[in-house]
PDB file of C-alpha atoms in Angstrom:
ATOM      1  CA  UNK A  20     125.625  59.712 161.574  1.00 79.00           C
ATOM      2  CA  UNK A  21     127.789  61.454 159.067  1.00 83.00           C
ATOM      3  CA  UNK A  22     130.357  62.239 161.757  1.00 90.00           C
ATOM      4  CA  UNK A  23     130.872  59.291 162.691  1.00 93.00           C
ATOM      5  CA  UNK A  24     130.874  57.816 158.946  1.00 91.00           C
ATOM      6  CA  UNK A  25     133.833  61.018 158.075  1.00 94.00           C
ATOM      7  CA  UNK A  26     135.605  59.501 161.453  1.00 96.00           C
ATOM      8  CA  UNK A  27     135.691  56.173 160.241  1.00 96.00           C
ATOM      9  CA  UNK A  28     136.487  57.450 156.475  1.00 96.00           C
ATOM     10  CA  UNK A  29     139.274  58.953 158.038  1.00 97.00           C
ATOM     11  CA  UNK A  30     140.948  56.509 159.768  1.00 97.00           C
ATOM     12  CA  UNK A  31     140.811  53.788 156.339  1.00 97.00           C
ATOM     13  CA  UNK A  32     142.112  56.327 154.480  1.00 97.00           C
ATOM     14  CA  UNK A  33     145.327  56.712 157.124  1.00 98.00           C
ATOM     15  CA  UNK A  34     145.624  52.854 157.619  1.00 97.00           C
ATOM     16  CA  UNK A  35     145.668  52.637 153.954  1.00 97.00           C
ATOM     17  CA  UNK A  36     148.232  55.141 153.809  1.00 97.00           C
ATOM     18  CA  UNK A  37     150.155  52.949 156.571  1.00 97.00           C
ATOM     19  CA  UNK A  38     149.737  49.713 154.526  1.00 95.00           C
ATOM     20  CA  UNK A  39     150.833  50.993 151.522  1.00 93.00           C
ATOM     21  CA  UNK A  40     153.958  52.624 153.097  1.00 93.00           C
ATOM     22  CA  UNK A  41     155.325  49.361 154.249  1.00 90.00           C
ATOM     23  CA  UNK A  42     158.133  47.133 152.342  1.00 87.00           C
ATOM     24  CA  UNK A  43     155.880  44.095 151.818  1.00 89.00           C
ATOM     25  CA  UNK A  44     154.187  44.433 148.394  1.00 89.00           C
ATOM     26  CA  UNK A  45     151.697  41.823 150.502  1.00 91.00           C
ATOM     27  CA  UNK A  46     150.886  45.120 152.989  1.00 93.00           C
ATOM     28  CA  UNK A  47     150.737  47.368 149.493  1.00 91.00           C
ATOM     29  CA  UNK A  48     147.815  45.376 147.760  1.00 92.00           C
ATOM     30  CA  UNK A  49     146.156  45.275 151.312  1.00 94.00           C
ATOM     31  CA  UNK A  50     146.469  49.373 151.575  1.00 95.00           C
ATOM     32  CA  UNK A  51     144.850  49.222 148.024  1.00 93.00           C
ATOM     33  CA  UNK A  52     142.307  47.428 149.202  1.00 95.00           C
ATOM     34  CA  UNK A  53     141.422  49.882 152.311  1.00 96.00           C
ATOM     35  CA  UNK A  54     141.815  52.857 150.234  1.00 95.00           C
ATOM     36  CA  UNK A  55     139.136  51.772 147.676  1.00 95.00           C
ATOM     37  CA  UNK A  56     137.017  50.667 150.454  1.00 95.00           C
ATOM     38  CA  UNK A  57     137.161  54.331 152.091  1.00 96.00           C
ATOM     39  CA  UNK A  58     136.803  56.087 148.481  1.00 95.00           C
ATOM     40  CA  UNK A  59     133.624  53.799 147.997  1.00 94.00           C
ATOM     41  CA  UNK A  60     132.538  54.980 151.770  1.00 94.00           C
ATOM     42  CA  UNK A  61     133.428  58.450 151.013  1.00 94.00           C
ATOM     43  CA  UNK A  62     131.198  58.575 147.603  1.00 92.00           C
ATOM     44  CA  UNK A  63     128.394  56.836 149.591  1.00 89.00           C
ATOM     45  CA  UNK A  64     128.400  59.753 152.404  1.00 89.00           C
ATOM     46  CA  UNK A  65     128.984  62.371 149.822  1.00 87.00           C
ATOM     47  CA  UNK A  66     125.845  61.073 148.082  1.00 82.00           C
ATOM     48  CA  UNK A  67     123.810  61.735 151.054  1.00 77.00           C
ATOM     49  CA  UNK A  68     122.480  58.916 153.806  1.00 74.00           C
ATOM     50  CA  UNK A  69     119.163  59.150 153.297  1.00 73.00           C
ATOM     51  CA  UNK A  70     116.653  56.596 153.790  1.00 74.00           C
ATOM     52  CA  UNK A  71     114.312  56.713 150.971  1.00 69.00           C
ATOM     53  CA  UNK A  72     112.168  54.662 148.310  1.00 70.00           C
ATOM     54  CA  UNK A  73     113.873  53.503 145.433  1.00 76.00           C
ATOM     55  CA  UNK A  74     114.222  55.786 142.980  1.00 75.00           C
ATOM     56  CA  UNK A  75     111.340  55.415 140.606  1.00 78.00           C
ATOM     57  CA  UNK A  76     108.298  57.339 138.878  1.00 80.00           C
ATOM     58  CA  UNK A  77     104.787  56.397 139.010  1.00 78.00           C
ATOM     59  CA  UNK A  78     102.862  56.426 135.363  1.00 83.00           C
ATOM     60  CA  UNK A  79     101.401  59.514 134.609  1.00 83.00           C
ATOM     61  CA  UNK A  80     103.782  61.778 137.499  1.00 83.00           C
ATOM     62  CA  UNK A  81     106.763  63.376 135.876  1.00 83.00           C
ATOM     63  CA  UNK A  82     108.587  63.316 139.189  1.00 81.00           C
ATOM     64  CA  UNK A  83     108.706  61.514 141.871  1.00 74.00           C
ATOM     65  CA  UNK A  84     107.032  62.615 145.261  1.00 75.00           C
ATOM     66  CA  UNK A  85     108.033  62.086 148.559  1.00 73.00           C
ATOM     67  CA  UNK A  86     111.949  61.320 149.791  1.00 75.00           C
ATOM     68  CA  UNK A  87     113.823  58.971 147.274  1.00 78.00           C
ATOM     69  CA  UNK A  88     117.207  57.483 147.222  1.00 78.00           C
ATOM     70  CA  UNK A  89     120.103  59.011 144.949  1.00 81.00           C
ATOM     71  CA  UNK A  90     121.214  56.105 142.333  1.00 84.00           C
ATOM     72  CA  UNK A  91     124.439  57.655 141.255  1.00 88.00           C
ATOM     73  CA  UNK A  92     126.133  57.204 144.370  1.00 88.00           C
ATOM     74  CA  UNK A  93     125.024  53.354 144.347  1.00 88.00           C
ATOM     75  CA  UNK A  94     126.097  52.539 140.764  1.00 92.00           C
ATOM     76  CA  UNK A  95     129.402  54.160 141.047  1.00 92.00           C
ATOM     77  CA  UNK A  96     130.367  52.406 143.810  1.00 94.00           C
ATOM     78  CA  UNK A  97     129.100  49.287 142.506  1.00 95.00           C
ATOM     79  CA  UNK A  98     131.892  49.796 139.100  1.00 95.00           C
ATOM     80  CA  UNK A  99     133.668  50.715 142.012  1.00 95.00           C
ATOM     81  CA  UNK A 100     133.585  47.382 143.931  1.00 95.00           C
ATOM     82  CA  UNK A 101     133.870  45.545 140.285  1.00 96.00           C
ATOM     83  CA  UNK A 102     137.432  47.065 138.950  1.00 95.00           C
ATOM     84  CA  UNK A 103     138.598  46.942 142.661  1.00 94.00           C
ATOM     85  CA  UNK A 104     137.818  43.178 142.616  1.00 95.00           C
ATOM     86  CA  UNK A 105     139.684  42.939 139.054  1.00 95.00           C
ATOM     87  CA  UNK A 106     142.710  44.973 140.355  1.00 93.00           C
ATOM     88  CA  UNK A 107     142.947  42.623 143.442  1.00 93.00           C
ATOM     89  CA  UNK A 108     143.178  39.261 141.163  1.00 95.00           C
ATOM     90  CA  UNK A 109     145.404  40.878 139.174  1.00 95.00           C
ATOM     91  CA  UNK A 110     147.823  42.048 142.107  1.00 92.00           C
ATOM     92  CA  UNK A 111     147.268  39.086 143.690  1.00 93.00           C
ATOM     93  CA  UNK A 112     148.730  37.053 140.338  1.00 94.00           C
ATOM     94  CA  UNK A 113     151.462  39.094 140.047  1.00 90.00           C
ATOM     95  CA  UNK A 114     152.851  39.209 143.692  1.00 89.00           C
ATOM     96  CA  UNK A 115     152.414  35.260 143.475  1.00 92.00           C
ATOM     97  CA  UNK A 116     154.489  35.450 140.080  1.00 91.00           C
ATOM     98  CA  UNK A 117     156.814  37.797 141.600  1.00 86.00           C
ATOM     99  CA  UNK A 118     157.570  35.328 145.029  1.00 87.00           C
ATOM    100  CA  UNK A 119     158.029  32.760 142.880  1.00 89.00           C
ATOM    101  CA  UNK A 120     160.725  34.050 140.689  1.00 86.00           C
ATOM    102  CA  UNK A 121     162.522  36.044 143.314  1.00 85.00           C
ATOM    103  CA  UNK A 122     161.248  34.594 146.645  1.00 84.00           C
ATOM    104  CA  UNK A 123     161.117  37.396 148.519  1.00 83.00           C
ATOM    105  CA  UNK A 124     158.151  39.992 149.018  1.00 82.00           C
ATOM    106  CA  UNK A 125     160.286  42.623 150.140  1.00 82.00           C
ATOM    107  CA  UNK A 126     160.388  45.931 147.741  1.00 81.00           C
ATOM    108  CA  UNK A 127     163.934  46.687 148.727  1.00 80.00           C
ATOM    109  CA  UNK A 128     165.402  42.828 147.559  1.00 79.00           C
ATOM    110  CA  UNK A 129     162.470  43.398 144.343  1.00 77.00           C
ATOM    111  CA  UNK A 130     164.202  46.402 143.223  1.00 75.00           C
ATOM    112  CA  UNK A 131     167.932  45.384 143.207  1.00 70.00           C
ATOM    113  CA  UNK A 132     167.106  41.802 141.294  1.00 61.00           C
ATOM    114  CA  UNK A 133     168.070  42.123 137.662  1.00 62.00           C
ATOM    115  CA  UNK A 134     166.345  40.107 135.701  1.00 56.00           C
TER     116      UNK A 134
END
């Protein structure tokens, strides 16, 4: 299972790569996107897939017995999935502020506007 999950890591993090090499600052913010998708995927394998009880104590044990699921994994990913969200809206304002004053979404015709 974890070949197939570095497989499919691998081929986000090159059609991020694509995305983000592109002229449209529409195809950049879309890369972004994919590449914080496969970092979140790549955190969640490196955390180990294993299927497991939550991750919680019983009175009176001072560790838990039996398999249990790693948290850390989960709650980065989770701030993970939150500033990736913020990041989006943000891009997402500015490229709309950006067509709108120089009506193009092209990096090339972005870079030689003076404004």
């Amino acid at each position: 299972m974890e070949n197939l999950f570095a497989f499919v890591i691998g081929g986000l993090y090159a059609t991020a790569l694509f995305m983000m090499l592109r002229r449209s600052i529409v195809k950049l913010v879309i890369g972004l996107m994919i590449l914080s998708n496969a970092a979140n995927l790549l955190i969640l394998t490196g955390g180990g897939l294993v299927r497991g009880a939550p991750p919680l104590i019983p009175d009176g044990l001072e560790r838990a017995t039996g398999p249990m699921a790693d948290p850390l994994p989960q709650a980065l990913i989770l701030t993970a999935i939150v500033i990736s969200f913020g990041v989006l809206a943000f891009a997402v304002v500015l490229i709309h502020r950006a067509y709108e004053v120089i009506g193009a979404d092209d990096m090339n015709e972005m870079k030689s506007t003076d404004l």
